[in-house]
mmCIF file of C-alpha atoms in Angstrom:
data_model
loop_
_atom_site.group_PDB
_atom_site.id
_atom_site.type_symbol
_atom_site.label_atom_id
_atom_site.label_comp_id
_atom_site.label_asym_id
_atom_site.label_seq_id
_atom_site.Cartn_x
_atom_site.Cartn_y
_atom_site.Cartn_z
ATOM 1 C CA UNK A 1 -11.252 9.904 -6.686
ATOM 2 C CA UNK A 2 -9.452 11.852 -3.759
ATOM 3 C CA UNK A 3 -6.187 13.203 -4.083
ATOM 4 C CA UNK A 4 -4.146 12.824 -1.693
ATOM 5 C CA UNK A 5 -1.201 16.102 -1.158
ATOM 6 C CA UNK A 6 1.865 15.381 0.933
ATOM 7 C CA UNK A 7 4.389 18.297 1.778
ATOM 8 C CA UNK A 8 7.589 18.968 1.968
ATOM 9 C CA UNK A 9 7.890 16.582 -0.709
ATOM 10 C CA UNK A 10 11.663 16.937 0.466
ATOM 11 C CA UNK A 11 12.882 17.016 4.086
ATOM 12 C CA UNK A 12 16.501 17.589 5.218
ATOM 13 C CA UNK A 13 17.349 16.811 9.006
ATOM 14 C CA UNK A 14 19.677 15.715 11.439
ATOM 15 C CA UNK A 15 19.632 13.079 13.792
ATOM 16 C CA UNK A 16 17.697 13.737 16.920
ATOM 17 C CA UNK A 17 15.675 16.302 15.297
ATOM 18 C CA UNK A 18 12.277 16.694 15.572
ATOM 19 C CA UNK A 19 10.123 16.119 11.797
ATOM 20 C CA UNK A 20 6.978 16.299 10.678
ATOM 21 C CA UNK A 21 5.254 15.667 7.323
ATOM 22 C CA UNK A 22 1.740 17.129 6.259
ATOM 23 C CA UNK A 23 -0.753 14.913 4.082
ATOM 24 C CA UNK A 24 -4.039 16.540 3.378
ATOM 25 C CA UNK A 25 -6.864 14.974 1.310
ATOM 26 C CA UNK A 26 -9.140 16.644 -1.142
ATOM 27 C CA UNK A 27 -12.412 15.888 0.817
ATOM 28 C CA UNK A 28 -12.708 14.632 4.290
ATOM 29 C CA UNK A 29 -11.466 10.686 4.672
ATOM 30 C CA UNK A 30 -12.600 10.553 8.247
ATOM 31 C CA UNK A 31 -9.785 8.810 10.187
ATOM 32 C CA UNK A 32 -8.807 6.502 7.436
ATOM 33 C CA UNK A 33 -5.763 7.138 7.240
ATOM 34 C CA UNK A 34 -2.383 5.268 6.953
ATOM 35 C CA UNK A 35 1.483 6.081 7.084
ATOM 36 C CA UNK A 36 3.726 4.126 5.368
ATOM 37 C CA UNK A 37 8.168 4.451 5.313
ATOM 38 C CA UNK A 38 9.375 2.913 2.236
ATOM 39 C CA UNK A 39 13.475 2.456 1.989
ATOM 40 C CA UNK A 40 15.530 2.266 -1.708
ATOM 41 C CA UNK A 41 14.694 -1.309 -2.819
ATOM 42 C CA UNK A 42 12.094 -2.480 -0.509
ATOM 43 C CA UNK A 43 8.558 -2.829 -0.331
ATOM 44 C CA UNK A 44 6.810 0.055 2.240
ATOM 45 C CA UNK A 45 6.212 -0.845 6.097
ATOM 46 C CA UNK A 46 3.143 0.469 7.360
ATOM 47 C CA UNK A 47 4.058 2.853 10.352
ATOM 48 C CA UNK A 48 0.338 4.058 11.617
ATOM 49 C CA UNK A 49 -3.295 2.859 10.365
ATOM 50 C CA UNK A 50 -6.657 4.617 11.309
ATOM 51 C CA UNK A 51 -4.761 8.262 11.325
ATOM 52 C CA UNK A 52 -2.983 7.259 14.668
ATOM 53 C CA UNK A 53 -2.820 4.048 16.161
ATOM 54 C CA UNK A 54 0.913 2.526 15.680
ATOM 55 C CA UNK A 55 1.727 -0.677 14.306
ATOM 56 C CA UNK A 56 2.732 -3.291 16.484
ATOM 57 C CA UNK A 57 6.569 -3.259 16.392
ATOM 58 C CA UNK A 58 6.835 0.240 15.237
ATOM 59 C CA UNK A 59 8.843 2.685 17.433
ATOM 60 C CA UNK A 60 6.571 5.046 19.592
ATOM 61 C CA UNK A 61 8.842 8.244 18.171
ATOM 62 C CA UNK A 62 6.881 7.549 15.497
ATOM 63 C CA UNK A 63 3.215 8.996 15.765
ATOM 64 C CA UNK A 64 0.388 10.255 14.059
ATOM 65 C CA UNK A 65 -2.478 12.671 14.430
ATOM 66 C CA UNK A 66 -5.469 14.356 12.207
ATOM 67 C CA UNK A 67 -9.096 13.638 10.841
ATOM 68 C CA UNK A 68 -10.907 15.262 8.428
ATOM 69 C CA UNK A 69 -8.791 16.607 5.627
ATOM 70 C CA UNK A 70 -5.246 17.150 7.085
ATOM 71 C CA UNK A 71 -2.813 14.545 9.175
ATOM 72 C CA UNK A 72 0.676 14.680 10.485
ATOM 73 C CA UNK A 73 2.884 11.983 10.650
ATOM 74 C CA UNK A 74 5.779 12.878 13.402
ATOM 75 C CA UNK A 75 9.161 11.400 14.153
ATOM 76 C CA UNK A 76 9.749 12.865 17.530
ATOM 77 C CA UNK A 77 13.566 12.018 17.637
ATOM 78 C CA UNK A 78 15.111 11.474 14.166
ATOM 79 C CA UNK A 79 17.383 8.300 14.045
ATOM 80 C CA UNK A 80 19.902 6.988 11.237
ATOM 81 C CA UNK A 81 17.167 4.175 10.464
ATOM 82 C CA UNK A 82 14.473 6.729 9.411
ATOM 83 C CA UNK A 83 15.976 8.111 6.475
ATOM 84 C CA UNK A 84 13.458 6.570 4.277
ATOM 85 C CA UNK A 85 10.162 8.209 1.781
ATOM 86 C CA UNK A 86 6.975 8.311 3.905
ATOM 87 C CA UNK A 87 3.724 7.461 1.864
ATOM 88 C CA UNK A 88 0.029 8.480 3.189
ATOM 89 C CA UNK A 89 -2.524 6.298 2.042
ATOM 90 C CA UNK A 90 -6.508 6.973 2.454
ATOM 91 C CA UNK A 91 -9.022 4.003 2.731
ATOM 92 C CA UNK A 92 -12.134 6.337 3.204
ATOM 93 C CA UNK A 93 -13.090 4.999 -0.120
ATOM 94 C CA UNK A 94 -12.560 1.755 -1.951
ATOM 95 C CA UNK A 95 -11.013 3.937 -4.210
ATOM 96 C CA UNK A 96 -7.581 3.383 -2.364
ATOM 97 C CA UNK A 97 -4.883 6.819 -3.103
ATOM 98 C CA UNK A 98 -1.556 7.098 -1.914
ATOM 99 C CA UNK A 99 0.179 10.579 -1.704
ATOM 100 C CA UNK A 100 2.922 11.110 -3.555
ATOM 101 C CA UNK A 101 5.787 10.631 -0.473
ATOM 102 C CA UNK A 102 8.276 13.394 1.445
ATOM 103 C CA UNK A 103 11.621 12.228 1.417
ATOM 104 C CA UNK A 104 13.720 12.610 4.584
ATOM 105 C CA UNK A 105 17.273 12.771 4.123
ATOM 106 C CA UNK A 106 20.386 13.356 5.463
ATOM 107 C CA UNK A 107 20.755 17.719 6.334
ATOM 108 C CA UNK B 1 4.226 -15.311 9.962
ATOM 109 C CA UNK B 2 2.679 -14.368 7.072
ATOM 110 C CA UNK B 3 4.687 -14.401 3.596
ATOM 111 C CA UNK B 4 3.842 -12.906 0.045
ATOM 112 C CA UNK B 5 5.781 -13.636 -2.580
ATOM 113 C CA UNK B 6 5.162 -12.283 -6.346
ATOM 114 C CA UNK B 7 6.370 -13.942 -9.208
ATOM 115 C CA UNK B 8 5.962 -13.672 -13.644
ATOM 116 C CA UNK B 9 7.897 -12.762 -16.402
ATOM 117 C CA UNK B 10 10.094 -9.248 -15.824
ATOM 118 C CA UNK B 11 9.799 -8.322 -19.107
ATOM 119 C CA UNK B 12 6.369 -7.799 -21.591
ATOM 120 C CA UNK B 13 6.019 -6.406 -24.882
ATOM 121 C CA UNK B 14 3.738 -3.394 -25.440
ATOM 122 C CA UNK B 15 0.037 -4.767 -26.608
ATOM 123 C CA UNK B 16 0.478 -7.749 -24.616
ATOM 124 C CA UNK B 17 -0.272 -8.795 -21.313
ATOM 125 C CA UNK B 18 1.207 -8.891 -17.917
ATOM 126 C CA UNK B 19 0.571 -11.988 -15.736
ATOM 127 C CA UNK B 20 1.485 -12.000 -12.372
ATOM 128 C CA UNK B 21 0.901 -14.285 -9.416
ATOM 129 C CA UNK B 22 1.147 -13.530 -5.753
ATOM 130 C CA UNK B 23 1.997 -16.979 -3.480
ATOM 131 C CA UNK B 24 0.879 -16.739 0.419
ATOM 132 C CA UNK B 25 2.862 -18.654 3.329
ATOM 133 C CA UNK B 26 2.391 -18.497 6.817
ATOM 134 C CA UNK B 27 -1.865 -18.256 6.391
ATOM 135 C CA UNK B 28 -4.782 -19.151 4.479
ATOM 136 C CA UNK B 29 -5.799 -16.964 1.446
ATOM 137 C CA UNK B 30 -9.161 -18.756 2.205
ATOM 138 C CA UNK B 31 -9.330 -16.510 5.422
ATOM 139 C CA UNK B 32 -12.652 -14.865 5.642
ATOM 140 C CA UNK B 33 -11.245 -11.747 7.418
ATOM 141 C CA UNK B 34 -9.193 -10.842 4.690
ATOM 142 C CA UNK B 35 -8.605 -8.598 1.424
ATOM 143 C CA UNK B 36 -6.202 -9.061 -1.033
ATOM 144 C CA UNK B 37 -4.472 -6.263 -3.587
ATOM 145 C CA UNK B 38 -1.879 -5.580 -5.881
ATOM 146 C CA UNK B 39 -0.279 -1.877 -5.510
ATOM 147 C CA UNK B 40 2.435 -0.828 -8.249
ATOM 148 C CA UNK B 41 5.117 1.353 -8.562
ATOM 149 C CA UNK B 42 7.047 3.245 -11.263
ATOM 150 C CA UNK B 43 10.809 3.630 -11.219
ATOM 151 C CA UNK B 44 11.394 6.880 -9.242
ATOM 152 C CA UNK B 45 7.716 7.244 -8.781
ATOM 153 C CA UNK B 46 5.036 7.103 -6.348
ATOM 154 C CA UNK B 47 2.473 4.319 -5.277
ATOM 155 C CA UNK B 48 -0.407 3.544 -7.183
ATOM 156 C CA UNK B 49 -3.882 0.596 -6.406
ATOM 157 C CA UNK B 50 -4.494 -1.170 -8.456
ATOM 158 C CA UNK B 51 -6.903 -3.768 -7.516
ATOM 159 C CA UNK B 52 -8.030 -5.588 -4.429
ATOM 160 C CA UNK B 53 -9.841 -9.567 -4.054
ATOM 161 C CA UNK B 54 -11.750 -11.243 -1.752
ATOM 162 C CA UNK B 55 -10.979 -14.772 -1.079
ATOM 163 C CA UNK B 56 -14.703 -15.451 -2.720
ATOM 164 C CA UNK B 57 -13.590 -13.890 -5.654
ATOM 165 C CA UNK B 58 -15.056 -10.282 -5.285
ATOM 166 C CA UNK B 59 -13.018 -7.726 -6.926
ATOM 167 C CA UNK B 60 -12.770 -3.843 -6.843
ATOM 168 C CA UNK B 61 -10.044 -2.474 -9.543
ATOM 169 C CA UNK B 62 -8.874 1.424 -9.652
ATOM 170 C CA UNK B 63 -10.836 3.192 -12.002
ATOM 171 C CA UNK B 64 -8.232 4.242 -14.446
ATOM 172 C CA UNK B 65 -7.394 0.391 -14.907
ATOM 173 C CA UNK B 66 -10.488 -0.833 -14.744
ATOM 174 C CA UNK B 67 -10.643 -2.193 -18.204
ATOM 175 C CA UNK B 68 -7.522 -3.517 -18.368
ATOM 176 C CA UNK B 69 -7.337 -5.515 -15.714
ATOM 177 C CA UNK B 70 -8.107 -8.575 -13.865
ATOM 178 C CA UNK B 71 -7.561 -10.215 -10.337
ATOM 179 C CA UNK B 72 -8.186 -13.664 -9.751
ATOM 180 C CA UNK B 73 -8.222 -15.917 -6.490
ATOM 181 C CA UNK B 74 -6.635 -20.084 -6.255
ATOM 182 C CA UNK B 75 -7.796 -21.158 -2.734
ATOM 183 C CA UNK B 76 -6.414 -24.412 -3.696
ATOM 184 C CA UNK B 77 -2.877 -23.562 -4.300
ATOM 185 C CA UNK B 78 -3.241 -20.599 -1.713
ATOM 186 C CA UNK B 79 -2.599 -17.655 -4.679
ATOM 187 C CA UNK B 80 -3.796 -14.791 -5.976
ATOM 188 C CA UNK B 81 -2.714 -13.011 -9.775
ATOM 189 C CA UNK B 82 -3.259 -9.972 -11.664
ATOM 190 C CA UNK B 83 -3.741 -9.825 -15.541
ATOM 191 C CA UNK B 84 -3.189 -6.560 -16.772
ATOM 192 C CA UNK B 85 -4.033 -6.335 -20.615
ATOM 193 C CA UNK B 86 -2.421 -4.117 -23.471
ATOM 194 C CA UNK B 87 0.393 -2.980 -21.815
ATOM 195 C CA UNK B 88 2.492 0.151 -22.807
ATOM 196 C CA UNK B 89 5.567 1.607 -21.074
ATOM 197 C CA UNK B 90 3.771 3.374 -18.948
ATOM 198 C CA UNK B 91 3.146 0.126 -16.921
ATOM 199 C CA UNK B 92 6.674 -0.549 -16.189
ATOM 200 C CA UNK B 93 6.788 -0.545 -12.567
ATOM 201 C CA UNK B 94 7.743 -2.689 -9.424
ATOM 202 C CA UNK B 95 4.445 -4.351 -9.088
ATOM 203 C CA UNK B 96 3.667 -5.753 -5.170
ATOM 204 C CA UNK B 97 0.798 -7.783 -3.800
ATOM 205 C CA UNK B 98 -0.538 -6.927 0.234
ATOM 206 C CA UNK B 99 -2.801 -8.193 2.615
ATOM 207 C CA UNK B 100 -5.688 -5.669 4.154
ATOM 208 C CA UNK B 101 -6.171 -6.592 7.301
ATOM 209 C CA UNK B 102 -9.722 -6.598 9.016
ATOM 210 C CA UNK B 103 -11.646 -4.599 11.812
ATOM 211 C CA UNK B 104 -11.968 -6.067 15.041
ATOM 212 C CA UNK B 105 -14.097 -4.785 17.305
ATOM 213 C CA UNK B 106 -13.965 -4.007 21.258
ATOM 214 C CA UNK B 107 -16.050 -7.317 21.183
ATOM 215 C CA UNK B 108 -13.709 -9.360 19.062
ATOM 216 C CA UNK B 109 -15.799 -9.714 16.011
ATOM 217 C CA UNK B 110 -13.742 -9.760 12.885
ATOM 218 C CA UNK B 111 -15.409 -7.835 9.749
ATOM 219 C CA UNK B 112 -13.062 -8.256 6.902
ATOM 220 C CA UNK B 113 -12.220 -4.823 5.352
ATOM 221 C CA UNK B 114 -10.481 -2.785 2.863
ATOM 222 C CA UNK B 115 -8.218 -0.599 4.274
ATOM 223 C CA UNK B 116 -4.771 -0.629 4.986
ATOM 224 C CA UNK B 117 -1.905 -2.996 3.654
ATOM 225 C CA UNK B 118 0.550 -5.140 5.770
ATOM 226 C CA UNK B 119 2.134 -7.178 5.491
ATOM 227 C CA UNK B 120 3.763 -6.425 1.843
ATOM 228 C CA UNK B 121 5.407 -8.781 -0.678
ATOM 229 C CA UNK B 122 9.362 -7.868 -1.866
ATOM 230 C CA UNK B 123 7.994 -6.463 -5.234
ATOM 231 C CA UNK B 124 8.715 -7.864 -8.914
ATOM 232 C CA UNK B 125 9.629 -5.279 -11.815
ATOM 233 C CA UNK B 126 8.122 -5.325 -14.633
ATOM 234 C CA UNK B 127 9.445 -3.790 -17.683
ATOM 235 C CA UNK B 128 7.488 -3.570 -20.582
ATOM 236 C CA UNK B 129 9.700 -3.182 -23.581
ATOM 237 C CA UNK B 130 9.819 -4.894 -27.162
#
């Protein structure tokens, strides 16, 4: 199966700031790629399929980039709503793995 | 808009098995263009597949559940369920069912596909206790 590595697996920040979060896969997955934000209590809301196209509805501070091995996920402008855990999830094989999320919380 | 909603018993004892059963609105599970799965999650925990369905009843199933478990399609009453067999505590989780959207080309042809999830259904937990 591929593993899927996420880092920081904990993120403090402030409002307005800039974030990023680092998923890297143990062999290459391509483009296949998603993002997901998952909040206490609720189900996850995909953010960004196929490494970096957004979902429709999704705020465009919200972006994504990579192929191959390593992706970022980027908030470009922090705001209250996105304290949440952000999940990659790789579809290069059937074989579907999640990582294991980066929480973003409040610095 | 589309709808999921799971629903079975919270709680299982360990040996037996959990039955759960995921109810569309809003759209067909008859769709050709579309995958179904079930994804689970421990308290605390990360994210874990565990099984995906094709309205015509073809199944792929995580390899470390493989033999425990079971997805099956109802066109007719527009559902899909998961049977997972001799349960222990380590299958208490929050167990959710998802839609995997297709591929659609530059042309417009639709080629179901199993790759991402959305939309999601709330979640049910399951605790497995005796």
């Amino acid at each position: 199966d591929i593993q899927m590595t996420q880092s920081p697996s904990t993120l403090s920040a402030s409002v307005g700031d800039r974030v990023t979060i680092t998923c890297r896969a143990s062999q290459s997955i391509s483009s296949w790629l998603a993002w997901y934000q998952q909040k206490p209590g609720k189900a996850p809301k995909l953010l960004i399929y196929d490494a970096s196209s957004l979902e429709s509805g999704v705020p465009s501070r919200f972006s994504g980039s990579g192929s191959g091995t390593e992706f970022t996920l980027t908030i470009s402008s922090l705001q209250p709503d996105d304290f949440a855990t952000y999940y990659c999830q790789q579809y290069n094989s059937y074989l579907f793995t999640f990582g294991p999320g980066t929480k973003v919380d409040i610095k | 808009q589309l709808q999921l909603q799971e629903s079975g018993p919270g709680l299982v004892k360990p040996s037996e098995t959990l039955s759960l059963t995921c109810t569309v609105s809003g759209g067909s599970i008859s769709s050709s263009s579309y995958y179904w799965g079930w994804i689970r999650q421990p308290p605390g925990k990360g994210l874990e597949w565990i099984g995906s369905i094709y309205y015509s009843g073809s199944t792929y199933y995580n390899t470390s559940l493989k033999s425990r478990v079971t997805i099956s399609v109802d066109t007719s009453k527009n559902q899909f369920s998961l049977k997972l067999s001799s349960v222990t505590a380590a299958d208490t989780a929050v167990y959710y069912c998802a839609r995997q959207p297709p591929r659609i080309t530059i042309f417009g042809v639709v080629t179901p596909s199993l790759n991402w999830f959305d939309p999601w259904g709330q979640g049910t937990l399951v605790t497995v206790s005796s």
